[in-house]
mmCIF file of C-alpha atoms and ligand atoms in Angstrom:
data_model
loop_
_atom_site.group_PDB
_atom_site.id
_atom_site.type_symbol
_atom_site.label_atom_id
_atom_site.label_comp_id
_atom_site.label_asym_id
_atom_site.label_seq_id
_atom_site.Cartn_x
_atom_site.Cartn_y
_atom_site.Cartn_z
ATOM 1 C CA UNK A 964 2.321 76.019 -119.424
ATOM 2 C CA UNK A 965 5.584 76.870 -118.053
ATOM 3 C CA UNK A 966 8.249 74.112 -117.497
ATOM 4 C CA UNK A 967 9.154 74.668 -113.827
ATOM 5 C CA UNK A 968 11.098 72.328 -111.443
ATOM 6 C CA UNK A 969 10.928 72.451 -107.873
ATOM 7 C CA UNK A 970 13.204 71.092 -105.161
ATOM 8 C CA UNK A 971 12.377 70.776 -101.428
ATOM 9 C CA UNK A 972 15.114 70.532 -98.931
ATOM 10 C CA UNK A 973 15.478 67.264 -97.291
ATOM 11 C CA UNK A 974 15.632 68.771 -93.697
ATOM 12 C CA UNK A 975 12.535 68.434 -91.554
ATOM 13 C CA UNK A 976 12.947 71.685 -89.569
ATOM 14 C CA UNK A 977 13.769 73.806 -92.639
ATOM 15 C CA UNK A 978 11.721 73.997 -95.708
ATOM 16 C CA UNK A 979 13.391 75.472 -98.720
ATOM 17 C CA UNK A 980 11.286 75.507 -101.828
ATOM 18 C CA UNK A 981 13.553 76.273 -104.966
ATOM 19 C CA UNK A 982 11.605 77.067 -108.069
ATOM 20 C CA UNK A 983 13.382 77.348 -111.573
ATOM 21 C CA UNK A 984 11.730 78.457 -114.749
ATOM 22 C CA UNK A 985 13.221 79.011 -118.212
ATOM 23 C CA UNK A 986 12.809 82.736 -118.474
ATOM 24 C CA UNK A 987 13.213 85.931 -116.146
ATOM 25 C CA UNK A 988 9.715 86.845 -117.249
ATOM 26 C CA UNK A 989 8.158 83.580 -115.784
ATOM 27 C CA UNK A 990 10.387 84.028 -112.565
ATOM 28 C CA UNK A 991 8.979 87.470 -111.933
ATOM 29 C CA UNK A 992 5.444 86.470 -112.806
ATOM 30 C CA UNK A 993 5.690 83.558 -110.355
ATOM 31 C CA UNK A 994 6.980 85.837 -107.574
ATOM 32 C CA UNK A 995 4.320 88.415 -108.179
ATOM 33 C CA UNK A 996 1.662 85.724 -107.701
ATOM 34 C CA UNK A 997 3.110 84.645 -104.312
ATOM 35 C CA UNK A 998 3.228 88.209 -103.264
ATOM 36 C CA UNK A 999 -0.249 89.041 -104.323
ATOM 37 C CA UNK A 1000 -1.782 85.832 -102.738
ATOM 38 C CA UNK A 1001 0.047 86.774 -99.469
ATOM 39 C CA UNK A 1002 -1.343 90.133 -99.692
ATOM 40 C CA UNK A 1003 -4.881 88.682 -100.230
ATOM 41 C CA UNK A 1004 -4.548 86.357 -97.319
ATOM 42 C CA UNK A 1005 -4.224 88.957 -94.472
ATOM 43 C CA UNK A 1006 -6.511 91.594 -93.404
ATOM 44 C CA UNK A 1007 -3.706 93.737 -92.671
ATOM 45 C CA UNK A 1008 -0.709 92.508 -94.788
ATOM 46 C CA UNK A 1009 2.927 93.346 -93.607
ATOM 47 C CA UNK A 1010 5.182 92.977 -96.511
ATOM 48 C CA UNK A 1011 8.975 93.334 -96.266
ATOM 49 C CA UNK A 1012 10.222 95.006 -99.746
ATOM 50 C CA UNK A 1013 13.398 95.017 -101.648
ATOM 51 C CA UNK A 1014 14.749 97.345 -104.406
ATOM 52 C CA UNK A 1015 17.147 97.027 -107.346
ATOM 53 C CA UNK A 1016 16.506 96.091 -111.019
ATOM 54 C CA UNK A 1017 15.226 92.589 -110.390
ATOM 55 C CA UNK A 1018 12.235 94.091 -108.159
ATOM 56 C CA UNK A 1019 11.187 96.752 -110.756
ATOM 57 C CA UNK A 1020 9.546 94.369 -112.896
ATOM 58 C CA UNK A 1021 7.785 92.613 -109.935
ATOM 59 C CA UNK A 1022 6.421 95.922 -108.906
ATOM 60 C CA UNK A 1023 5.138 96.556 -112.422
ATOM 61 C CA UNK A 1024 3.130 93.212 -112.425
ATOM 62 C CA UNK A 1025 1.785 94.195 -109.027
ATOM 63 C CA UNK A 1026 0.747 97.649 -110.076
ATOM 64 C CA UNK A 1027 -0.911 95.866 -113.442
ATOM 65 C CA UNK A 1028 -2.820 93.655 -110.997
ATOM 66 C CA UNK A 1029 -3.998 96.504 -108.800
ATOM 67 C CA UNK A 1030 -5.046 98.616 -112.063
ATOM 68 C CA UNK A 1031 -7.198 95.530 -113.165
ATOM 69 C CA UNK A 1032 -8.690 95.708 -109.754
ATOM 70 C CA UNK A 1033 -7.345 92.350 -108.776
ATOM 71 C CA UNK A 1034 -5.388 93.592 -105.906
ATOM 72 C CA UNK A 1035 -6.025 95.979 -102.817
ATOM 73 C CA UNK A 1036 -3.050 97.676 -101.103
ATOM 74 C CA UNK A 1037 -5.394 99.866 -98.672
ATOM 75 C CA UNK A 1038 -4.754 97.945 -95.569
ATOM 76 C CA UNK A 1039 -0.926 96.987 -96.427
ATOM 77 C CA UNK A 1040 1.985 98.176 -94.272
ATOM 78 C CA UNK A 1041 5.488 97.546 -95.719
ATOM 79 C CA UNK A 1042 8.991 97.843 -94.522
ATOM 80 C CA UNK A 1043 11.859 98.312 -96.970
ATOM 81 C CA UNK A 1044 15.126 96.448 -96.421
ATOM 82 C CA UNK A 1045 17.534 99.200 -96.681
ATOM 83 C CA UNK A 1046 18.500 102.808 -97.666
ATOM 84 C CA UNK A 1047 21.654 104.685 -98.470
ATOM 85 C CA UNK A 1048 23.113 107.055 -95.838
ATOM 86 C CA UNK A 1049 23.376 110.629 -96.703
ATOM 87 C CA UNK A 1050 20.979 110.634 -99.853
ATOM 88 C CA UNK A 1051 17.995 112.833 -99.298
ATOM 89 C CA UNK A 1052 14.589 110.845 -99.546
ATOM 90 C CA UNK A 1053 13.709 113.173 -102.252
ATOM 91 C CA UNK A 1054 16.784 112.544 -104.431
ATOM 92 C CA UNK A 1055 16.306 110.397 -107.564
ATOM 93 C CA UNK A 1056 18.917 107.828 -106.238
ATOM 94 C CA UNK A 1057 17.173 107.057 -103.033
ATOM 95 C CA UNK A 1058 15.165 104.013 -102.164
ATOM 96 C CA UNK A 1059 12.324 106.321 -100.913
ATOM 97 C CA UNK A 1060 12.196 107.707 -104.485
ATOM 98 C CA UNK A 1061 12.340 104.030 -106.085
ATOM 99 C CA UNK A 1062 9.555 102.905 -103.875
ATOM 100 C CA UNK A 1063 7.306 105.710 -104.664
ATOM 101 C CA UNK A 1064 7.806 105.439 -108.242
ATOM 102 C CA UNK A 1065 7.618 101.666 -108.632
ATOM 103 C CA UNK A 1066 4.770 101.029 -106.107
ATOM 104 C CA UNK A 1067 3.800 103.475 -103.450
ATOM 105 C CA UNK A 1068 2.330 106.103 -105.668
ATOM 106 C CA UNK A 1069 1.013 103.599 -108.193
ATOM 107 C CA UNK A 1070 -1.353 101.959 -106.039
ATOM 108 C CA UNK A 1071 -3.863 102.400 -103.019
ATOM 109 C CA UNK A 1072 -1.591 102.433 -100.206
ATOM 110 C CA UNK A 1073 -2.130 104.692 -97.284
ATOM 111 C CA UNK A 1074 0.235 107.360 -96.863
ATOM 112 C CA UNK A 1075 2.694 106.578 -94.395
ATOM 113 C CA UNK A 1076 2.186 103.037 -94.379
ATOM 114 C CA UNK A 1077 5.362 102.285 -96.586
ATOM 115 C CA UNK A 1078 8.358 102.415 -94.373
ATOM 116 C CA UNK A 1079 11.923 102.910 -95.433
ATOM 117 C CA UNK A 1080 14.802 103.589 -93.014
ATOM 118 C CA UNK A 1081 15.852 107.135 -92.931
ATOM 119 C CA UNK A 1082 19.318 107.452 -94.260
ATOM 120 C CA UNK A 1083 19.462 111.206 -93.288
ATOM 121 C CA UNK A 1084 18.670 110.836 -89.544
ATOM 122 C CA UNK A 1085 20.933 112.665 -87.363
ATOM 123 C CA UNK A 1086 21.252 109.596 -85.092
ATOM 124 C CA UNK A 1087 21.587 106.675 -87.446
ATOM 125 C CA UNK A 1088 21.564 104.112 -84.520
ATOM 126 C CA UNK A 1089 18.383 105.538 -82.984
ATOM 127 C CA UNK A 1090 16.920 105.521 -86.389
ATOM 128 C CA UNK A 1091 17.728 101.660 -86.614
ATOM 129 C CA UNK A 1092 16.367 100.851 -83.209
ATOM 130 C CA UNK A 1093 13.147 102.902 -84.061
ATOM 131 C CA UNK A 1094 12.890 100.906 -87.377
ATOM 132 C CA UNK A 1095 13.100 97.687 -85.432
ATOM 133 C CA UNK A 1096 10.412 98.907 -83.040
ATOM 134 C CA UNK A 1097 8.049 99.880 -85.922
ATOM 135 C CA UNK A 1098 8.638 96.440 -87.365
ATOM 136 C CA UNK A 1099 7.751 94.621 -83.967
ATOM 137 C CA UNK A 1100 4.855 97.033 -83.324
ATOM 138 C CA UNK A 1101 3.175 96.053 -86.808
ATOM 139 C CA UNK A 1102 3.106 92.515 -85.639
ATOM 140 C CA UNK A 1103 6.060 91.303 -87.850
ATOM 141 C CA UNK A 1104 6.580 90.856 -91.439
ATOM 142 C CA UNK A 1105 4.465 88.358 -93.181
ATOM 143 C CA UNK A 1106 6.498 87.995 -96.272
ATOM 144 C CA UNK A 1107 10.002 89.439 -96.977
ATOM 145 C CA UNK A 1108 11.059 89.801 -100.593
ATOM 146 C CA UNK A 1109 14.980 89.446 -101.070
ATOM 147 C CA UNK A 1110 17.180 90.025 -104.170
ATOM 148 C CA UNK A 1111 20.616 89.097 -103.945
ATOM 149 C CA UNK A 1112 23.946 91.135 -104.617
ATOM 150 C CA UNK A 1113 27.017 90.061 -106.213
ATOM 151 C CA UNK A 1114 28.594 90.098 -102.745
ATOM 152 C CA UNK A 1115 26.101 87.561 -101.786
ATOM 153 C CA UNK A 1116 24.252 90.328 -99.612
ATOM 154 C CA UNK A 1117 20.573 90.345 -98.637
ATOM 155 C CA UNK A 1118 19.489 93.866 -97.878
ATOM 156 C CA UNK A 1119 22.897 95.382 -97.588
ATOM 157 C CA UNK A 1120 24.236 92.913 -95.375
ATOM 158 C CA UNK A 1121 27.779 93.009 -96.563
ATOM 159 C CA UNK A 1122 30.366 90.465 -95.952
ATOM 160 C CA UNK A 1123 30.957 89.663 -93.019
ATOM 161 C CA UNK A 1124 27.457 89.990 -91.470
ATOM 162 C CA UNK A 1125 26.470 87.651 -88.664
ATOM 163 C CA UNK A 1126 23.175 85.922 -88.772
ATOM 164 C CA UNK A 1127 21.911 87.536 -85.578
ATOM 165 C CA UNK A 1128 22.468 91.193 -86.753
ATOM 166 C CA UNK A 1129 19.609 93.707 -86.479
ATOM 167 C CA UNK A 1130 18.801 96.998 -88.432
ATOM 168 C CA UNK A 1131 22.118 98.898 -88.460
ATOM 169 C CA UNK A 1132 24.436 101.323 -90.162
ATOM 170 C CA UNK A 1133 26.966 99.417 -92.606
ATOM 171 C CA UNK A 1134 29.856 100.227 -94.797
ATOM 172 C CA UNK A 1135 29.106 99.173 -98.521
ATOM 173 C CA UNK A 1136 31.338 96.865 -100.291
ATOM 174 C CA UNK A 1137 33.323 98.210 -103.350
ATOM 175 C CA UNK A 1138 31.621 95.529 -105.310
ATOM 176 C CA UNK A 1139 28.187 96.663 -104.261
ATOM 177 C CA UNK A 1140 29.091 100.408 -105.125
ATOM 178 C CA UNK A 1141 30.169 99.276 -108.684
ATOM 179 C CA UNK A 1142 27.003 97.277 -109.059
ATOM 180 C CA UNK A 1143 24.732 100.066 -107.814
ATOM 181 C CA UNK A 1144 26.792 102.751 -109.903
ATOM 182 C CA UNK A 1145 24.099 102.925 -112.712
ATOM 183 C CA UNK A 1146 22.114 105.295 -110.638
ATOM 184 C CA UNK A 1147 24.934 107.408 -109.921
ATOM 185 C CA UNK A 1148 26.174 108.415 -113.289
ATOM 186 C CA UNK A 1149 28.070 105.012 -113.586
ATOM 187 C CA UNK A 1150 30.585 106.243 -111.183
ATOM 188 C CA UNK A 1151 31.107 103.854 -108.235
ATOM 189 C CA UNK A 1152 32.900 106.520 -106.229
ATOM 190 C CA UNK A 1153 29.465 108.450 -106.327
ATOM 191 C CA UNK A 1154 27.611 105.736 -104.587
ATOM 192 C CA UNK A 1155 27.272 106.314 -100.872
ATOM 193 C CA UNK A 1156 29.865 104.682 -98.814
ATOM 194 C CA UNK A 1157 27.327 103.710 -95.987
ATOM 195 C CA UNK A 1158 23.788 102.383 -95.863
ATOM 196 C CA UNK A 1159 21.109 101.278 -93.295
ATOM 197 C CA UNK A 1160 19.980 97.923 -93.564
ATOM 198 C CA UNK A 1161 17.714 95.264 -91.815
ATOM 199 C CA UNK A 1162 20.119 92.798 -90.261
ATOM 200 C CA UNK A 1163 20.288 89.123 -91.083
ATOM 201 C CA UNK A 1164 18.391 88.386 -87.788
ATOM 202 C CA UNK A 1165 15.812 91.038 -88.615
ATOM 203 C CA UNK A 1166 15.064 89.151 -92.029
ATOM 204 C CA UNK A 1167 15.086 85.620 -90.494
ATOM 205 C CA UNK A 1168 12.209 86.833 -88.233
ATOM 206 C CA UNK A 1169 9.771 87.444 -91.288
ATOM 207 C CA UNK A 1170 7.400 84.625 -91.243
ATOM 208 C CA UNK A 1171 8.256 83.669 -94.758
ATOM 209 C CA UNK A 1172 10.919 84.808 -97.091
ATOM 210 C CA UNK A 1173 10.900 84.959 -100.979
ATOM 211 C CA UNK A 1174 14.077 85.349 -102.807
ATOM 212 C CA UNK A 1175 13.944 86.277 -106.677
ATOM 213 C CA UNK A 1176 17.218 85.980 -108.631
ATOM 214 C CA UNK A 1177 17.378 86.296 -112.593
ATOM 215 C CA UNK A 1178 20.010 86.454 -115.071
ATOM 216 C CA UNK A 1179 23.450 84.727 -115.525
ATOM 217 C CA UNK A 1180 25.283 87.448 -113.347
ATOM 218 C CA UNK A 1181 23.670 85.835 -110.338
ATOM 219 C CA UNK A 1182 24.551 82.137 -110.994
ATOM 220 C CA UNK A 1183 27.879 81.913 -109.144
ATOM 221 C CA UNK A 1184 26.833 83.838 -106.089
ATOM 222 C CA UNK A 1185 23.508 81.643 -106.036
ATOM 223 C CA UNK A 1186 25.365 78.488 -106.203
ATOM 224 C CA UNK A 1187 27.513 79.635 -103.259
ATOM 225 C CA UNK A 1188 24.796 80.900 -101.253
ATOM 226 C CA UNK A 1189 22.803 77.552 -101.709
ATOM 227 C CA UNK A 1190 25.529 75.038 -101.521
ATOM 228 C CA UNK A 1191 28.735 76.221 -99.870
ATOM 229 C CA UNK A 1192 28.823 76.061 -95.858
ATOM 230 C CA UNK A 1193 26.650 78.885 -94.438
ATOM 231 C CA UNK A 1194 28.839 81.907 -93.698
ATOM 232 C CA UNK A 1195 28.482 85.426 -92.519
ATOM 233 C CA UNK A 1196 30.726 86.132 -95.520
ATOM 234 C CA UNK A 1197 27.650 85.430 -97.778
ATOM 235 C CA UNK A 1198 24.655 86.641 -95.726
ATOM 236 C CA UNK A 1199 22.129 85.051 -98.539
ATOM 237 C CA UNK A 1200 23.335 81.672 -97.091
ATOM 238 C CA UNK A 1201 21.460 82.425 -93.895
ATOM 239 C CA UNK A 1202 17.916 82.075 -95.634
ATOM 240 C CA UNK A 1203 18.861 78.203 -95.558
ATOM 241 C CA UNK A 1204 18.090 78.560 -91.769
ATOM 242 C CA UNK A 1205 14.679 79.863 -92.310
ATOM 243 C CA UNK A 1206 11.490 77.510 -91.863
ATOM 244 C CA UNK A 1207 9.605 78.816 -94.812
ATOM 245 C CA UNK A 1208 11.798 80.091 -97.601
ATOM 246 C CA UNK A 1209 10.954 80.149 -101.427
ATOM 247 C CA UNK A 1210 13.765 80.916 -103.989
ATOM 248 C CA UNK A 1211 12.415 81.599 -107.563
ATOM 249 C CA UNK A 1212 15.201 81.919 -110.429
ATOM 250 C CA UNK A 1213 15.314 81.825 -114.026
ATOM 251 C CA UNK A 1214 17.362 79.134 -115.805
ATOM 252 C CA UNK A 1215 20.379 81.620 -116.209
ATOM 253 C CA UNK A 1216 20.587 82.311 -112.345
ATOM 254 C CA UNK A 1217 20.101 78.647 -111.599
ATOM 255 C CA UNK A 1218 22.624 77.131 -113.885
ATOM 256 C CA UNK A 1219 25.793 76.822 -111.589
ATOM 257 C CA UNK A 1220 23.461 75.606 -108.877
ATOM 258 C CA UNK A 1221 21.802 73.064 -110.947
ATOM 259 C CA UNK A 1222 25.148 71.794 -112.067
ATOM 260 C CA UNK A 1223 26.749 71.211 -108.624
ATOM 261 C CA UNK A 1224 23.552 70.217 -106.694
HETATM 262 C C1 GLP B 477 20.770 96.373 -103.964
HETATM 263 C C2 GLP B 477 19.630 96.322 -102.819
HETATM 264 C C3 GLP B 477 19.667 94.639 -102.350
HETATM 265 C C4 GLP B 477 19.273 93.896 -103.642
HETATM 266 C C5 GLP B 477 20.316 94.055 -104.816
HETATM 267 C C6 GLP B 477 20.016 93.458 -106.040
HETATM 268 O O1 GLP B 477 21.956 96.151 -103.566
HETATM 269 N N1 GLP B 477 20.210 96.767 -101.509
HETATM 270 O O2 GLP B 477 18.627 94.389 -101.379
HETATM 271 O O3 GLP B 477 19.405 92.481 -103.527
HETATM 272 O O4 GLP B 477 20.323 95.477 -104.925
HETATM 273 O O5 GLP B 477 20.091 94.390 -107.333
HETATM 274 P P1 GLP B 477 19.567 93.862 -108.620
HETATM 275 O O6 GLP B 477 18.298 93.257 -108.618
HETATM 276 O O7 GLP B 477 19.651 95.282 -109.374
HETATM 277 O O8 GLP B 477 20.567 92.960 -109.255
#
């Protein structure tokens, strides 16, 4: 039994389901169950995927379910939120590599069905427009997974990111380059200065959103994203506009929100 508490927002148009559980393990398990159920409920599921440390354990659980024969990825298409500009897809730091290592090559996904923006494209704007077209052509994203960065970003929607932004090149915030330096020899200056990211508007177009946040490092930004006035300076605050949004946190990530709510 997990002690979990659930909070549904008061507004009738918007439904935010906030689930908190004591440990990060339980949070990731809950998220994995929601993702697995979503995959099973569509003949041809379209998932929006995220990267970062938080998601690594979620993908590990999905791979474990696949290996037990409990999950089938053969008809799934996916679209990742973002990719660094100027990092080759084959480089260890790319989000292409991350996705192949943690999911695409571990399950029975069809080759070419896992889409990640091409940060090496000669024409980055054209690549972003083509990415939007590919999402639209797939019928749209059924469930978009989200993490949250220390700047309050979803995807790489750094402050300020208007809520109607689409997939585009962005300049990464110094805080984000610091946060993501681990893969770049702990040197923030080695982290690319730019990235391609789905826009806030692109993310809000997904039929469902699932944000996963664990650890005390996320507590302050979670409180701001959920309780401060919605602002392009915290792109994660935009998820409050969505009709079907679930947020899963462990107690550490939820602590400041709980105290202030
Ligand atoms: C990167 C990704 C974000 C993700 C964030 C969280 O910045 N671009 O989409 O939300 O990492 O990272 P972590 O899970 O490592 O805290």
